[in-house]
Every structure is written in structure tokens, then in C-alpha cells.
Amino acid sequence: MPTSPVNLGVITPDGCAVEVYALLEPHDEPALIESVVPAGATVLELGAGAGRITRPLVSAGYQVTAVDESPQMLARFADVDARQVTARIQDLDLAETFDAVLLMSHLVNTADDALRHDLLATCARHLAADGVLIVQRHPPEWFARARDLEAVDGKVDVKLRDVTRPTASTVQATVHYAHGGRLWTQRFVAKCLTDDDIANELAAVGLELSAWMHEERSWFFARRSPGRDHAVNG
């Protein structure tokens, strides 16, 4: 049956289809988090979506506070024993800190420099003195090799199309998601961040790079800079 752009359900302000994100499954993210965050720790998950990562973290015994600006996304895992907060990441100020803060889904690669600073400032503001920030990024090599491709993510067929490079440091593309005869599309622009860029962005909010994960350096950990033992207000 051919796909058809009908009955697409709720689309969030940043263009995410709730129906699609409810179908996506975790990959190695929970194991990566468990490798650096002690069992039972408090975790602030920024941009939790439909609970793809929240569910396995709660099952593993973590105390998760899940943040998303879409109440429809959060409703998808209302059955999970996690605290839910409806808010934009850049506006969040819970007046408390956490053992671990998660900023995944390549949010740090936003092409909006001011927004990136605000996202990282939120991370710093909520990170405990001895806590760890876990961030996922598109490594610089991804921008050089980005092209049309097809893949399967659990129950969802994924296609990357219309890949262009508006500037020397950005990639723009459209993601096509297909499932059960339905088709969703989402346009995005991502900015390349070098290792030095990451270090500088972290330093601007009182954090410092702690370690890279994976050979392609697509994940990194950060902690408070020495002497910065209090929440940063951005």
C-alpha cells in the first residue's frame, strides 16, 4: 500500500510527529548512561519525547525527571513512574540539581547559536556539583559525508532526503518516516561543532569536557569546571 500524508496526528512546535516518536525504540543509549551514572541516581532528561529512553531508565531504577515542551509526547508514557515537566528546555528552572543531565537527539547541533547557549545553560543550572552531563552530537565527519540514505529504526522506515549545505558549517535535510501506510516528514538544519567548539560552548556556561564516548566522538560527558560548584544561571 502506498504511503499517504493523512492522519498524521499531533506535530510538536519543533516539527516532531508524536506518532512517530512513540514508535521509535532505544538503541545503546541506556547502556551508555548506565556505564557512567550510578544505579538509583537522579536523572534530568531534557527533550524526553515519547519516553523512548525514559522507560528503560526507570526500569533500571533511576529517578527520572522527564522534560518536554509537548504534553502529547509526555502523555505517551504517563504509565511510567517518572516525574513529568512540560516546558521548553531553554526556559527550565526547577531550582534543584541532578546527578545526571541528558541532552540527546543532537539538540546541541542546533543552528541557532543563542539557543545552543541557552540549552547548555539549562544543563549547567541543573547539574549537581559532582554530576555528569551526557550529550549526543553529530560528529564533524557526519557533515562531510551526509547524503541521501535509507534505514530502518525498529518499526519505522527512515529516509534522509534533500541534503544540502546552506553554509560551510551546516547541513539541511528532510527526514521521511513511514509506518503502517503513513508518511511523516521533518525538515532540520544542523550546525557542525568541532571539538574546540564544544569545549568553548561548555566553558561559557561553567562546564568542561570530561570524556568522549565511541570512536566517532558522537557522545561526550561534561562536568562542572573547578570552582563552579553552584548552579549556573546562564
Short mmCIF file of C-alpha atoms in Angstrom, two decimals:
data_model
loop_
_atom_site.label_atom_id
_atom_site.label_comp_id
_atom_site.label_asym_id
_atom_site.label_seq_id
_atom_site.Cartn_x
_atom_site.Cartn_y
_atom_site.Cartn_z
CA MET A 1 0.00 0.00 0.00
CA PRO A 2 1.47 3.42 -0.87
CA THR A 3 2.14 5.82 1.94
CA SER A 4 -0.18 8.76 2.36
CA PRO A 5 0.31 12.02 4.31
CA VAL A 6 -3.03 11.75 6.15
CA ASN A 7 -3.99 11.22 9.78
CA LEU A 8 -0.55 12.35 10.91
CA GLY A 9 -1.62 13.13 14.45
CA VAL A 10 0.00 15.78 16.62
CA ILE A 11 3.07 17.64 15.35
CA THR A 12 5.09 19.40 18.06
CA PRO A 13 6.29 23.03 17.73
CA ASP A 14 9.71 21.84 16.54
CA GLY A 15 8.20 19.61 13.86
CA CYS A 16 8.27 16.19 15.55
CA ALA A 17 5.41 13.78 14.90
CA VAL A 18 4.23 12.30 18.20
CA GLU A 19 3.01 9.13 16.46
CA VAL A 20 6.48 8.50 15.02
CA TYR A 21 8.40 9.16 18.22
CA ALA A 22 6.10 6.78 20.10
CA LEU A 23 7.24 4.01 17.71
CA LEU A 24 11.00 4.59 17.99
CA GLU A 25 12.96 2.25 20.23
CA PRO A 26 16.10 2.78 22.33
CA HIS A 27 19.45 1.72 20.94
CA ASP A 28 22.60 1.73 23.10
CA GLU A 29 21.74 4.94 24.95
CA PRO A 30 20.50 3.31 28.21
CA ALA A 31 23.64 1.15 28.44
CA LEU A 32 25.85 4.19 27.84
CA ILE A 33 24.08 6.13 30.58
CA GLU A 34 24.28 3.21 32.99
CA SER A 35 28.03 2.98 32.35
CA VAL A 36 28.65 6.40 33.94
CA VAL A 37 25.65 7.10 36.17
CA PRO A 38 25.32 5.13 39.45
CA ALA A 39 22.24 3.00 39.96
CA GLY A 40 19.38 4.84 41.65
CA ALA A 41 20.74 8.28 40.72
CA THR A 42 18.55 11.26 39.86
CA VAL A 43 18.40 11.97 36.14
CA LEU A 44 17.08 15.03 34.30
CA GLU A 45 16.15 14.05 30.74
CA LEU A 46 15.82 17.12 28.53
CA GLY A 47 13.69 16.58 25.44
CA ALA A 48 12.25 13.27 26.62
CA GLY A 49 9.85 12.95 23.70
CA ALA A 50 7.56 9.93 23.94
CA GLY A 51 9.66 8.17 26.58
CA ARG A 52 11.96 6.11 24.36
CA ILE A 53 14.82 6.47 26.87
CA THR A 54 12.73 7.27 29.95
CA ARG A 55 11.18 3.82 30.08
CA PRO A 56 14.41 1.79 30.23
CA LEU A 57 16.00 4.23 32.69
CA VAL A 58 13.07 3.95 35.09
CA SER A 59 13.14 0.17 34.68
CA ALA A 60 16.82 0.25 35.63
CA GLY A 61 15.98 2.04 38.89
CA TYR A 62 16.83 5.66 38.06
CA GLN A 63 14.77 8.55 39.43
CA VAL A 64 13.91 10.34 36.20
CA THR A 65 12.51 13.81 35.66
CA ALA A 66 11.41 13.93 32.03
CA VAL A 67 11.08 17.32 30.33
CA ASP A 68 9.40 18.07 27.01
CA GLU A 69 7.51 21.04 25.63
CA SER A 70 4.83 18.75 24.18
CA PRO A 71 2.22 17.43 26.64
CA GLN A 72 1.16 14.98 23.93
CA MET A 73 4.66 13.49 23.91
CA LEU A 74 4.68 13.15 27.69
CA ALA A 75 1.22 11.56 27.65
CA ARG A 76 2.71 8.63 25.74
CA PHE A 77 4.45 7.39 28.87
CA ALA A 78 2.07 8.52 31.59
CA ASP A 79 2.13 4.94 32.87
CA VAL A 80 5.84 5.20 33.74
CA ASP A 81 6.95 6.14 37.27
CA ALA A 82 8.76 9.28 36.14
CA ARG A 83 8.19 12.90 37.09
CA GLN A 84 6.99 14.82 34.02
CA VAL A 85 7.54 18.52 33.36
CA THR A 86 6.03 20.34 30.38
CA ALA A 87 8.44 23.12 29.42
CA ARG A 88 10.84 24.34 26.78
CA ILE A 89 14.35 23.28 27.71
CA GLN A 90 15.77 26.79 27.46
CA ASP A 91 13.14 28.09 29.90
CA LEU A 92 13.50 25.38 32.52
CA ASP A 93 14.48 26.32 36.07
CA LEU A 94 13.47 23.70 38.62
CA ALA A 95 15.58 25.21 41.43
CA GLU A 96 17.17 21.80 42.05
CA THR A 97 20.09 19.79 40.72
CA PHE A 98 20.53 16.23 39.46
CA ASP A 99 23.20 13.55 39.44
CA ALA A 100 22.97 13.36 35.66
CA VAL A 101 21.56 15.62 32.96
CA LEU A 102 20.84 14.26 29.47
CA LEU A 103 20.84 16.37 26.29
CA MET A 104 20.45 13.85 23.47
CA SER A 105 18.96 13.65 19.97
CA HIS A 106 21.66 16.01 18.60
CA LEU A 107 19.93 19.02 20.17
CA VAL A 108 23.32 20.61 20.73
CA ASN A 109 23.76 20.83 16.94
CA THR A 110 21.02 23.42 16.57
CA ALA A 111 21.98 26.07 14.03
CA ASP A 112 20.74 28.75 16.45
CA ASP A 113 23.85 29.75 18.44
CA ALA A 114 21.87 31.64 21.09
CA LEU A 115 19.56 28.68 21.60
CA ARG A 116 22.52 26.31 21.97
CA HIS A 117 23.96 28.52 24.70
CA ASP A 118 20.60 28.56 26.49
CA LEU A 119 20.26 24.76 26.24
CA LEU A 120 23.68 24.23 27.77
CA ALA A 121 22.99 26.89 30.41
CA THR A 122 19.92 24.90 31.45
CA CYS A 123 22.08 21.80 31.69
CA ALA A 124 24.61 23.60 33.88
CA ARG A 125 21.90 25.15 36.04
CA HIS A 126 20.54 21.73 36.93
CA LEU A 127 23.79 19.76 37.26
CA ALA A 128 24.88 18.71 40.75
CA ALA A 129 28.37 19.70 41.89
CA ASP A 130 29.63 16.16 41.22
CA GLY A 131 27.12 15.37 38.48
CA VAL A 132 27.68 14.42 34.85
CA LEU A 133 26.19 15.93 31.71
CA ILE A 134 25.72 13.47 28.84
CA VAL A 135 25.39 14.97 25.36
CA GLN A 136 24.88 13.48 21.90
CA ARG A 137 26.19 15.36 18.88
CA HIS A 138 26.67 14.89 15.16
CA PRO A 139 30.46 14.49 14.85
CA PRO A 140 32.19 16.75 12.30
CA GLU A 141 32.70 13.80 9.95
CA TRP A 142 28.93 13.36 9.66
CA PHE A 143 28.62 16.74 7.98
CA ALA A 144 31.19 15.82 5.36
CA ARG A 145 29.52 12.52 4.47
CA ALA A 146 25.82 13.41 4.93
CA ARG A 147 23.83 12.27 1.92
CA ASP A 148 20.51 10.69 0.95
CA LEU A 149 20.11 7.34 2.67
CA GLU A 150 17.58 4.77 3.84
CA ALA A 151 17.42 2.83 7.10
CA VAL A 152 15.03 1.00 9.41
CA ASP A 153 14.63 2.13 13.02
CA GLY A 154 12.64 -0.54 14.80
CA LYS A 155 9.14 -0.35 13.31
CA VAL A 156 9.83 2.77 11.25
CA ASP A 157 11.33 3.11 7.77
CA VAL A 158 13.55 6.20 7.67
CA LYS A 159 14.82 8.07 4.63
CA LEU A 160 17.11 11.11 4.58
CA ARG A 161 16.43 13.24 1.52
CA ASP A 162 17.15 16.66 0.01
CA VAL A 163 20.52 17.00 1.73
CA THR A 164 22.06 20.42 1.10
CA ARG A 165 24.74 22.57 2.70
CA PRO A 166 23.42 26.13 3.10
CA THR A 167 26.75 27.22 4.63
CA ALA A 168 30.17 25.69 5.11
CA SER A 169 29.21 24.62 8.63
CA THR A 170 25.59 23.49 8.24
CA VAL A 171 23.62 20.64 6.71
CA GLN A 172 19.93 20.88 5.87
CA ALA A 173 17.81 17.84 5.04
CA THR A 174 14.36 16.28 5.24
CA VAL A 175 13.70 13.08 7.18
CA HIS A 176 10.90 10.88 5.86
CA TYR A 177 9.33 8.45 8.35
CA ALA A 178 7.00 5.69 7.14
CA HIS A 179 4.93 3.18 9.12
CA GLY A 180 1.65 1.38 8.53
CA GLY A 181 0.95 3.15 5.26
CA ARG A 182 1.52 6.61 6.72
CA LEU A 183 4.27 9.08 5.90
CA TRP A 184 5.66 11.93 8.02
CA THR A 185 8.36 14.43 7.05
CA GLN A 186 10.53 16.65 9.21
CA ARG A 187 12.94 19.31 7.95
CA PHE A 188 16.02 20.17 10.01
CA VAL A 189 19.20 22.23 9.90
CA ALA A 190 22.24 21.11 11.90
CA LYS A 191 25.43 23.01 12.61
CA CYS A 192 28.84 21.35 12.74
CA LEU A 193 30.56 21.70 16.11
CA THR A 194 34.23 20.82 16.30
CA ASP A 195 35.85 19.50 19.47
CA ASP A 196 37.13 23.01 20.18
CA ASP A 197 33.65 24.45 19.61
CA ILE A 198 32.26 22.02 22.17
CA ALA A 199 34.93 22.95 24.71
CA ASN A 200 34.26 26.66 24.23
CA GLU A 201 30.48 26.29 24.44
CA LEU A 202 30.81 24.33 27.67
CA ALA A 203 33.25 26.81 29.17
CA ALA A 204 30.77 29.63 28.51
CA VAL A 205 28.34 28.03 31.00
CA GLY A 206 30.88 26.89 33.57
CA LEU A 207 31.35 23.32 32.36
CA GLU A 208 34.27 21.39 30.93
CA LEU A 209 34.64 18.35 28.72
CA SER A 210 35.27 15.19 30.72
CA ALA A 211 35.46 12.39 28.13
CA TRP A 212 34.38 11.29 24.67
CA MET A 213 32.46 8.10 24.00
CA HIS A 214 32.74 5.98 20.86
CA GLU A 215 35.46 6.22 18.25
CA GLU A 216 33.47 8.69 16.14
CA ARG A 217 33.16 11.02 19.19
CA SER A 218 29.40 11.31 18.85
CA TRP A 219 28.82 11.37 22.63
CA PHE A 220 30.61 13.33 25.32
CA PHE A 221 30.47 13.78 29.06
CA ALA A 222 30.95 17.09 30.84
CA ARG A 223 31.25 18.19 34.45
CA ARG A 224 31.46 21.44 36.37
CA SER A 225 34.62 23.43 35.87
CA PRO A 226 36.81 23.63 39.01
CA GLY A 227 35.42 26.22 41.38
CA ARG A 228 31.97 26.14 39.78
CA ASP A 229 30.12 24.24 42.48
CA HIS A 230 26.80 26.02 42.21
CA ALA A 231 24.01 26.16 39.64
CA VAL A 232 24.75 28.39 36.64
CA ASN A 233 22.04 30.82 35.61
CA GLY A 234 23.19 31.18 32.02
#
